[in-house]
CSV table of C-alpha atoms in Angstrom, one decimal:
chain,number,residue,atom,x,y,z
A,19,UNK,CA,-39.2,9.9,29.3
A,20,UNK,CA,-35.7,10.6,30.0
A,21,UNK,CA,-34.9,6.9,29.2
A,22,UNK,CA,-36.9,7.3,26.2
A,23,UNK,CA,-35.5,10.4,24.9
A,24,UNK,CA,-31.8,9.2,25.6
A,25,UNK,CA,-32.6,5.9,23.7
A,26,UNK,CA,-33.9,8.0,20.8
A,27,UNK,CA,-30.8,10.1,20.8
A,28,UNK,CA,-28.7,6.9,20.8
A,29,UNK,CA,-30.5,5.6,17.9
A,30,UNK,CA,-30.6,8.8,16.1
A,31,UNK,CA,-26.6,9.1,16.6
A,32,UNK,CA,-26.3,5.6,15.3
A,33,UNK,CA,-28.2,6.2,12.1
A,34,UNK,CA,-26.5,9.5,11.7
A,35,UNK,CA,-23.1,7.7,11.9
A,36,UNK,CA,-24.2,5.0,9.8
A,37,UNK,CA,-25.6,7.2,7.0
A,38,UNK,CA,-22.2,9.1,7.2
A,39,UNK,CA,-20.0,6.0,6.9
A,40,UNK,CA,-22.3,4.7,3.9
A,41,UNK,CA,-22.0,8.2,2.4
A,42,UNK,CA,-18.1,8.1,2.9
A,43,UNK,CA,-17.7,4.9,1.1
A,44,UNK,CA,-20.0,5.5,-1.6
A,45,UNK,CA,-18.1,8.6,-2.4
A,46,UNK,CA,-14.9,6.4,-2.4
A,47,UNK,CA,-16.4,4.2,-4.9
A,48,UNK,CA,-17.5,6.9,-7.3
A,49,UNK,CA,-14.0,8.5,-7.1
A,50,UNK,CA,-12.3,5.0,-7.7
A,51,UNK,CA,-14.8,4.6,-10.8
A,52,UNK,CA,-14.1,8.1,-12.0
A,53,UNK,CA,-10.2,7.5,-11.6
A,54,UNK,CA,-10.3,4.0,-13.2
A,55,UNK,CA,-12.4,5.6,-16.2
A,56,UNK,CA,-9.6,8.3,-16.6
A,57,UNK,CA,-6.9,5.8,-16.4
A,58,UNK,CA,-8.6,4.0,-19.5
A,59,UNK,CA,-9.0,7.1,-21.5
A,60,UNK,CA,-6.2,8.0,-23.7
A,61,UNK,CA,-6.9,11.8,-23.2
A,62,UNK,CA,-5.3,11.4,-19.7
A,63,UNK,CA,-1.9,10.7,-21.0
A,64,UNK,CA,-2.1,13.6,-23.8
A,65,UNK,CA,0.4,16.1,-24.5
A,66,UNK,CA,-1.5,18.8,-22.1
A,67,UNK,CA,-1.4,16.0,-19.0
A,68,UNK,CA,1.7,14.5,-19.7
A,69,UNK,CA,4.2,16.8,-18.0
A,70,UNK,CA,2.2,16.9,-14.9
A,71,UNK,CA,1.8,13.2,-15.0
A,72,UNK,CA,5.6,12.7,-15.4
A,73,UNK,CA,6.3,15.1,-12.7
A,74,UNK,CA,4.3,13.3,-10.2
A,75,UNK,CA,5.5,10.0,-10.7
A,76,UNK,CA,9.2,11.1,-10.3
A,77,UNK,CA,8.6,13.4,-7.3
A,78,UNK,CA,6.4,10.7,-5.8
A,79,UNK,CA,8.6,7.7,-6.6
A,80,UNK,CA,12.2,8.6,-6.6
A,81,UNK,CA,12.7,10.2,-3.1
A,82,UNK,CA,10.7,7.4,-1.3
A,83,UNK,CA,12.5,4.7,-3.5
A,84,UNK,CA,15.9,5.9,-2.1
A,85,UNK,CA,14.8,6.6,1.6
A,86,UNK,CA,12.8,3.2,1.8
A,87,UNK,CA,15.4,1.2,0.0
A,88,UNK,CA,18.1,2.3,2.7
A,89,UNK,CA,15.5,1.7,5.5
A,90,UNK,CA,14.2,-1.6,4.3
A,91,UNK,CA,17.8,-2.7,3.6
A,92,UNK,CA,18.9,-1.9,7.2
A,93,UNK,CA,15.8,-3.6,8.8
A,94,UNK,CA,16.0,-6.7,6.5
A,95,UNK,CA,19.5,-7.2,7.6
A,96,UNK,CA,18.4,-7.2,11.5
A,97,UNK,CA,15.6,-9.3,10.7
A,98,UNK,CA,17.6,-11.8,8.6
A,99,UNK,CA,20.2,-12.2,11.2
A,100,UNK,CA,17.5,-12.5,14.0
A,101,UNK,CA,15.9,-15.6,12.0
A,102,UNK,CA,19.4,-17.3,11.1
A,103,UNK,CA,20.5,-17.1,14.7
A,104,UNK,CA,17.2,-18.4,16.1
A,105,UNK,CA,16.8,-21.0,13.6
A,106,UNK,CA,20.4,-22.2,14.4
A,107,UNK,CA,19.8,-22.2,18.1
A,108,UNK,CA,16.8,-24.5,17.5
A,109,UNK,CA,18.5,-26.7,15.0
A,110,UNK,CA,16.3,-25.4,12.0
A,111,UNK,CA,18.8,-23.7,9.7
A,112,UNK,CA,17.6,-25.5,6.6
A,113,UNK,CA,14.2,-23.4,7.2
A,114,UNK,CA,16.1,-20.1,7.8
A,115,UNK,CA,15.8,-19.1,4.3
A,116,UNK,CA,12.2,-20.0,3.8
A,117,UNK,CA,11.1,-18.4,6.9
A,118,UNK,CA,13.1,-15.2,5.7
A,119,UNK,CA,11.1,-15.0,2.5
A,120,UNK,CA,7.8,-15.7,3.9
A,121,UNK,CA,8.2,-13.1,6.7
A,122,UNK,CA,9.9,-10.5,4.8
A,123,UNK,CA,9.1,-10.6,1.1
A,124,UNK,CA,5.6,-12.2,1.4
A,125,UNK,CA,4.3,-10.0,4.6
A,126,UNK,CA,6.4,-7.3,5.6
A,127,UNK,CA,7.8,-5.4,2.7
A,128,UNK,CA,4.6,-5.1,0.8
A,129,UNK,CA,2.8,-3.6,3.9
A,130,UNK,CA,5.6,-1.3,4.8
A,131,UNK,CA,5.9,-0.1,1.4
A,132,UNK,CA,2.2,0.8,1.3
A,133,UNK,CA,2.5,2.5,4.7
A,134,UNK,CA,5.6,4.5,3.6
A,135,UNK,CA,4.2,5.9,0.4
A,136,UNK,CA,0.9,6.7,2.5
A,137,UNK,CA,2.5,8.5,5.1
A,138,UNK,CA,5.2,10.5,3.1
A,139,UNK,CA,2.9,11.3,0.1
A,140,UNK,CA,-0.8,10.3,-0.3
A,141,UNK,CA,-2.1,11.3,3.0
A,142,UNK,CA,-0.4,14.9,3.3
A,143,UNK,CA,-1.2,15.6,-0.5
A,144,UNK,CA,-4.9,14.5,0.4
A,145,UNK,CA,-4.9,17.0,3.3
A,146,UNK,CA,-3.5,19.8,1.2
A,147,UNK,CA,-6.0,19.4,-1.6
A,148,UNK,CA,-8.8,19.2,1.1
A,149,UNK,CA,-7.9,22.5,2.5
A,150,UNK,CA,-8.1,23.9,-0.8
A,151,UNK,CA,-11.8,22.8,-1.0
A,152,UNK,CA,-14.8,24.0,0.6
A,153,UNK,CA,-17.8,21.9,-0.7
A,154,UNK,CA,-17.9,18.1,-1.5
A,155,UNK,CA,-18.3,16.8,-5.3
A,156,UNK,CA,-17.6,20.1,-7.1
A,157,UNK,CA,-14.6,19.0,-9.0
A,158,UNK,CA,-14.4,19.8,-12.5
A,159,UNK,CA,-13.1,17.4,-15.0
A,160,UNK,CA,-10.1,19.5,-15.9
A,161,UNK,CA,-9.3,19.8,-12.1
A,162,UNK,CA,-9.8,15.8,-11.8
A,163,UNK,CA,-7.1,15.4,-14.6
A,164,UNK,CA,-4.8,18.2,-13.5
A,165,UNK,CA,-4.8,17.8,-9.7
A,166,UNK,CA,-6.5,14.2,-8.7
A,167,UNK,CA,-5.5,11.8,-11.5
A,168,UNK,CA,-1.8,12.3,-11.5
A,169,UNK,CA,-1.5,12.1,-7.7
A,170,UNK,CA,-3.4,8.9,-7.8
A,171,UNK,CA,-1.3,7.2,-10.8
A,172,UNK,CA,2.0,8.4,-9.0
A,173,UNK,CA,1.0,7.1,-5.7
A,174,UNK,CA,-0.1,3.7,-7.2
A,175,UNK,CA,3.1,3.5,-9.2
A,176,UNK,CA,5.3,4.4,-6.1
A,177,UNK,CA,3.8,1.5,-4.0
A,178,UNK,CA,4.8,-1.0,-7.0
A,179,UNK,CA,8.3,0.2,-7.3
A,180,UNK,CA,9.0,0.5,-3.9
A,181,UNK,CA,7.6,-3.2,-3.3
A,182,UNK,CA,9.4,-4.7,-6.2
A,183,UNK,CA,12.8,-3.0,-5.6
A,184,UNK,CA,12.7,-3.8,-2.0
A,185,UNK,CA,11.6,-7.6,-2.4
A,186,UNK,CA,14.5,-8.0,-5.0
A,187,UNK,CA,16.9,-6.3,-2.7
A,188,UNK,CA,15.7,-8.6,0.3
A,189,UNK,CA,16.4,-11.6,-1.5
A,190,UNK,CA,19.7,-10.5,-2.6
A,191,UNK,CA,20.8,-9.5,1.0
A,192,UNK,CA,19.3,-12.9,2.3
A,193,UNK,CA,21.3,-14.9,-0.2
A,194,UNK,CA,24.6,-12.8,0.8
A,195,UNK,CA,23.7,-13.4,4.6
A,196,UNK,CA,23.3,-16.9,4.5
A,197,UNK,CA,25.9,-18.0,2.0
A,198,UNK,CA,28.3,-15.1,1.5
A,199,UNK,CA,29.9,-13.9,-1.8
A,200,UNK,CA,30.0,-17.2,-3.5
A,201,UNK,CA,27.8,-18.3,-6.6
A,202,UNK,CA,27.9,-22.3,-5.5
A,203,UNK,CA,24.8,-21.6,-3.3
A,204,UNK,CA,22.5,-20.2,-6.1
A,205,UNK,CA,21.0,-23.6,-7.5
A,206,UNK,CA,20.0,-24.4,-3.8
A,207,UNK,CA,19.0,-21.0,-3.2
A,208,UNK,CA,16.7,-20.5,-6.3
A,209,UNK,CA,15.1,-24.1,-5.7
A,210,UNK,CA,14.1,-22.9,-2.1
A,211,UNK,CA,12.8,-19.7,-3.3
A,212,UNK,CA,10.9,-21.2,-6.1
A,213,UNK,CA,9.2,-23.7,-3.7
A,214,UNK,CA,8.1,-20.5,-1.6
A,215,UNK,CA,6.8,-18.8,-4.6
A,216,UNK,CA,4.3,-21.3,-6.1
A,217,UNK,CA,1.7,-19.8,-8.3
A,218,UNK,CA,-0.9,-19.5,-5.6
A,219,UNK,CA,1.6,-17.6,-3.5
A,220,UNK,CA,2.8,-15.1,-6.1
A,221,UNK,CA,-0.8,-14.3,-7.2
A,222,UNK,CA,-1.7,-13.4,-3.7
A,223,UNK,CA,1.5,-11.4,-3.3
A,224,UNK,CA,0.8,-9.6,-6.6
A,225,UNK,CA,-2.8,-8.7,-5.6
A,226,UNK,CA,-1.8,-7.6,-2.0
A,227,UNK,CA,0.4,-5.2,-3.7
A,228,UNK,CA,-2.1,-4.0,-6.2
A,229,UNK,CA,-5.0,-3.9,-3.8
A,230,UNK,CA,-2.5,-1.9,-1.1
A,231,UNK,CA,-1.6,0.7,-3.9
A,232,UNK,CA,-5.2,1.1,-4.7
A,233,UNK,CA,-6.0,1.7,-1.0
A,234,UNK,CA,-2.9,4.2,-0.7
A,235,UNK,CA,-3.7,6.0,-3.8
A,236,UNK,CA,-7.6,6.4,-3.7
A,237,UNK,CA,-8.6,7.0,-0.3
A,238,UNK,CA,-7.0,10.1,0.8
A,239,UNK,CA,-7.7,11.5,-2.6
A,240,UNK,CA,-11.3,10.6,-2.6
A,241,UNK,CA,-11.8,12.1,0.8
A,242,UNK,CA,-9.5,15.3,-0.4
A,243,UNK,CA,-12.8,16.3,-2.5
A,244,UNK,CA,-14.1,17.6,0.8
A,245,UNK,CA,-12.6,19.1,3.9
A,246,UNK,CA,-11.2,16.0,5.7
A,247,UNK,CA,-9.5,15.4,8.7
A,248,UNK,CA,-5.9,13.7,8.6
A,249,UNK,CA,-6.5,11.3,11.4
A,250,UNK,CA,-9.7,9.8,9.8
A,251,UNK,CA,-8.2,9.4,6.4
A,252,UNK,CA,-5.2,7.5,7.9
A,253,UNK,CA,-7.6,5.3,10.0
A,254,UNK,CA,-9.6,4.2,6.9
A,255,UNK,CA,-6.5,3.8,4.9
A,256,UNK,CA,-4.8,1.6,7.7
A,257,UNK,CA,-8.1,-0.2,8.2
A,258,UNK,CA,-8.1,-1.2,4.7
A,259,UNK,CA,-4.6,-2.1,4.6
A,260,UNK,CA,-5.3,-4.4,7.7
A,261,UNK,CA,-8.2,-6.2,6.0
A,262,UNK,CA,-6.2,-7.1,3.0
A,263,UNK,CA,-3.4,-8.3,4.8
A,264,UNK,CA,-5.6,-10.6,6.9
A,265,UNK,CA,-7.1,-11.7,3.5
A,266,UNK,CA,-3.5,-12.5,2.2
A,267,UNK,CA,-2.7,-14.4,5.4
A,268,UNK,CA,-5.8,-16.5,5.0
A,269,UNK,CA,-5.1,-17.2,1.3
A,270,UNK,CA,-1.5,-18.3,2.1
A,271,UNK,CA,-2.0,-20.4,5.2
A,272,UNK,CA,-5.4,-21.5,5.4
């Protein structure tokens, strides 16, 4: 009897966990559909909502862009130097630029840009909104426009801006680190970079940044429609980002 009771208890907990897991993802899907429908509605960008949207775009992008630009530049310089020295020690100097572009621009910068926005903006904002609410699914249409939609759009835009600006900055730093302040190596540099960024790789990079931004912008805001726990939101966000990164690696190298 004790064994049967413990087995039934385990099965019941597993069932409750699976139902809660499915319910959470259903809530996220429902919230994402609402946000995308608002994004396609002209009224979301009307005179009444425009100041709030503009304020969130500036507040969520400019400080993050400044801090992340400095940090990514410092980290990029260190990693570029490591790659260059390592390639020279093994006699692979001609592959140094390609390795820098693939490691930094294709993989690390999009991932770290999304993680930076999540940790500094969306996860704290989602927790703040969650603390104001006491029941699930009670957000009115005006509240969605006023509180949720601007934050989602701003966080998505912030990821795009951080990733784009940091990719360009890293490419410039890579050129200066490898060739110095000379324009004569520009032709060979653009040829190598162009060979890396073929249409398939470019498409995968763009899709990865877009999906990263959706994960960072939607998941914390979706869970903030109820009283949520910051740790569970963080685990869900970074779990989705890990799956996106694995899918992009498979697309680039398999």
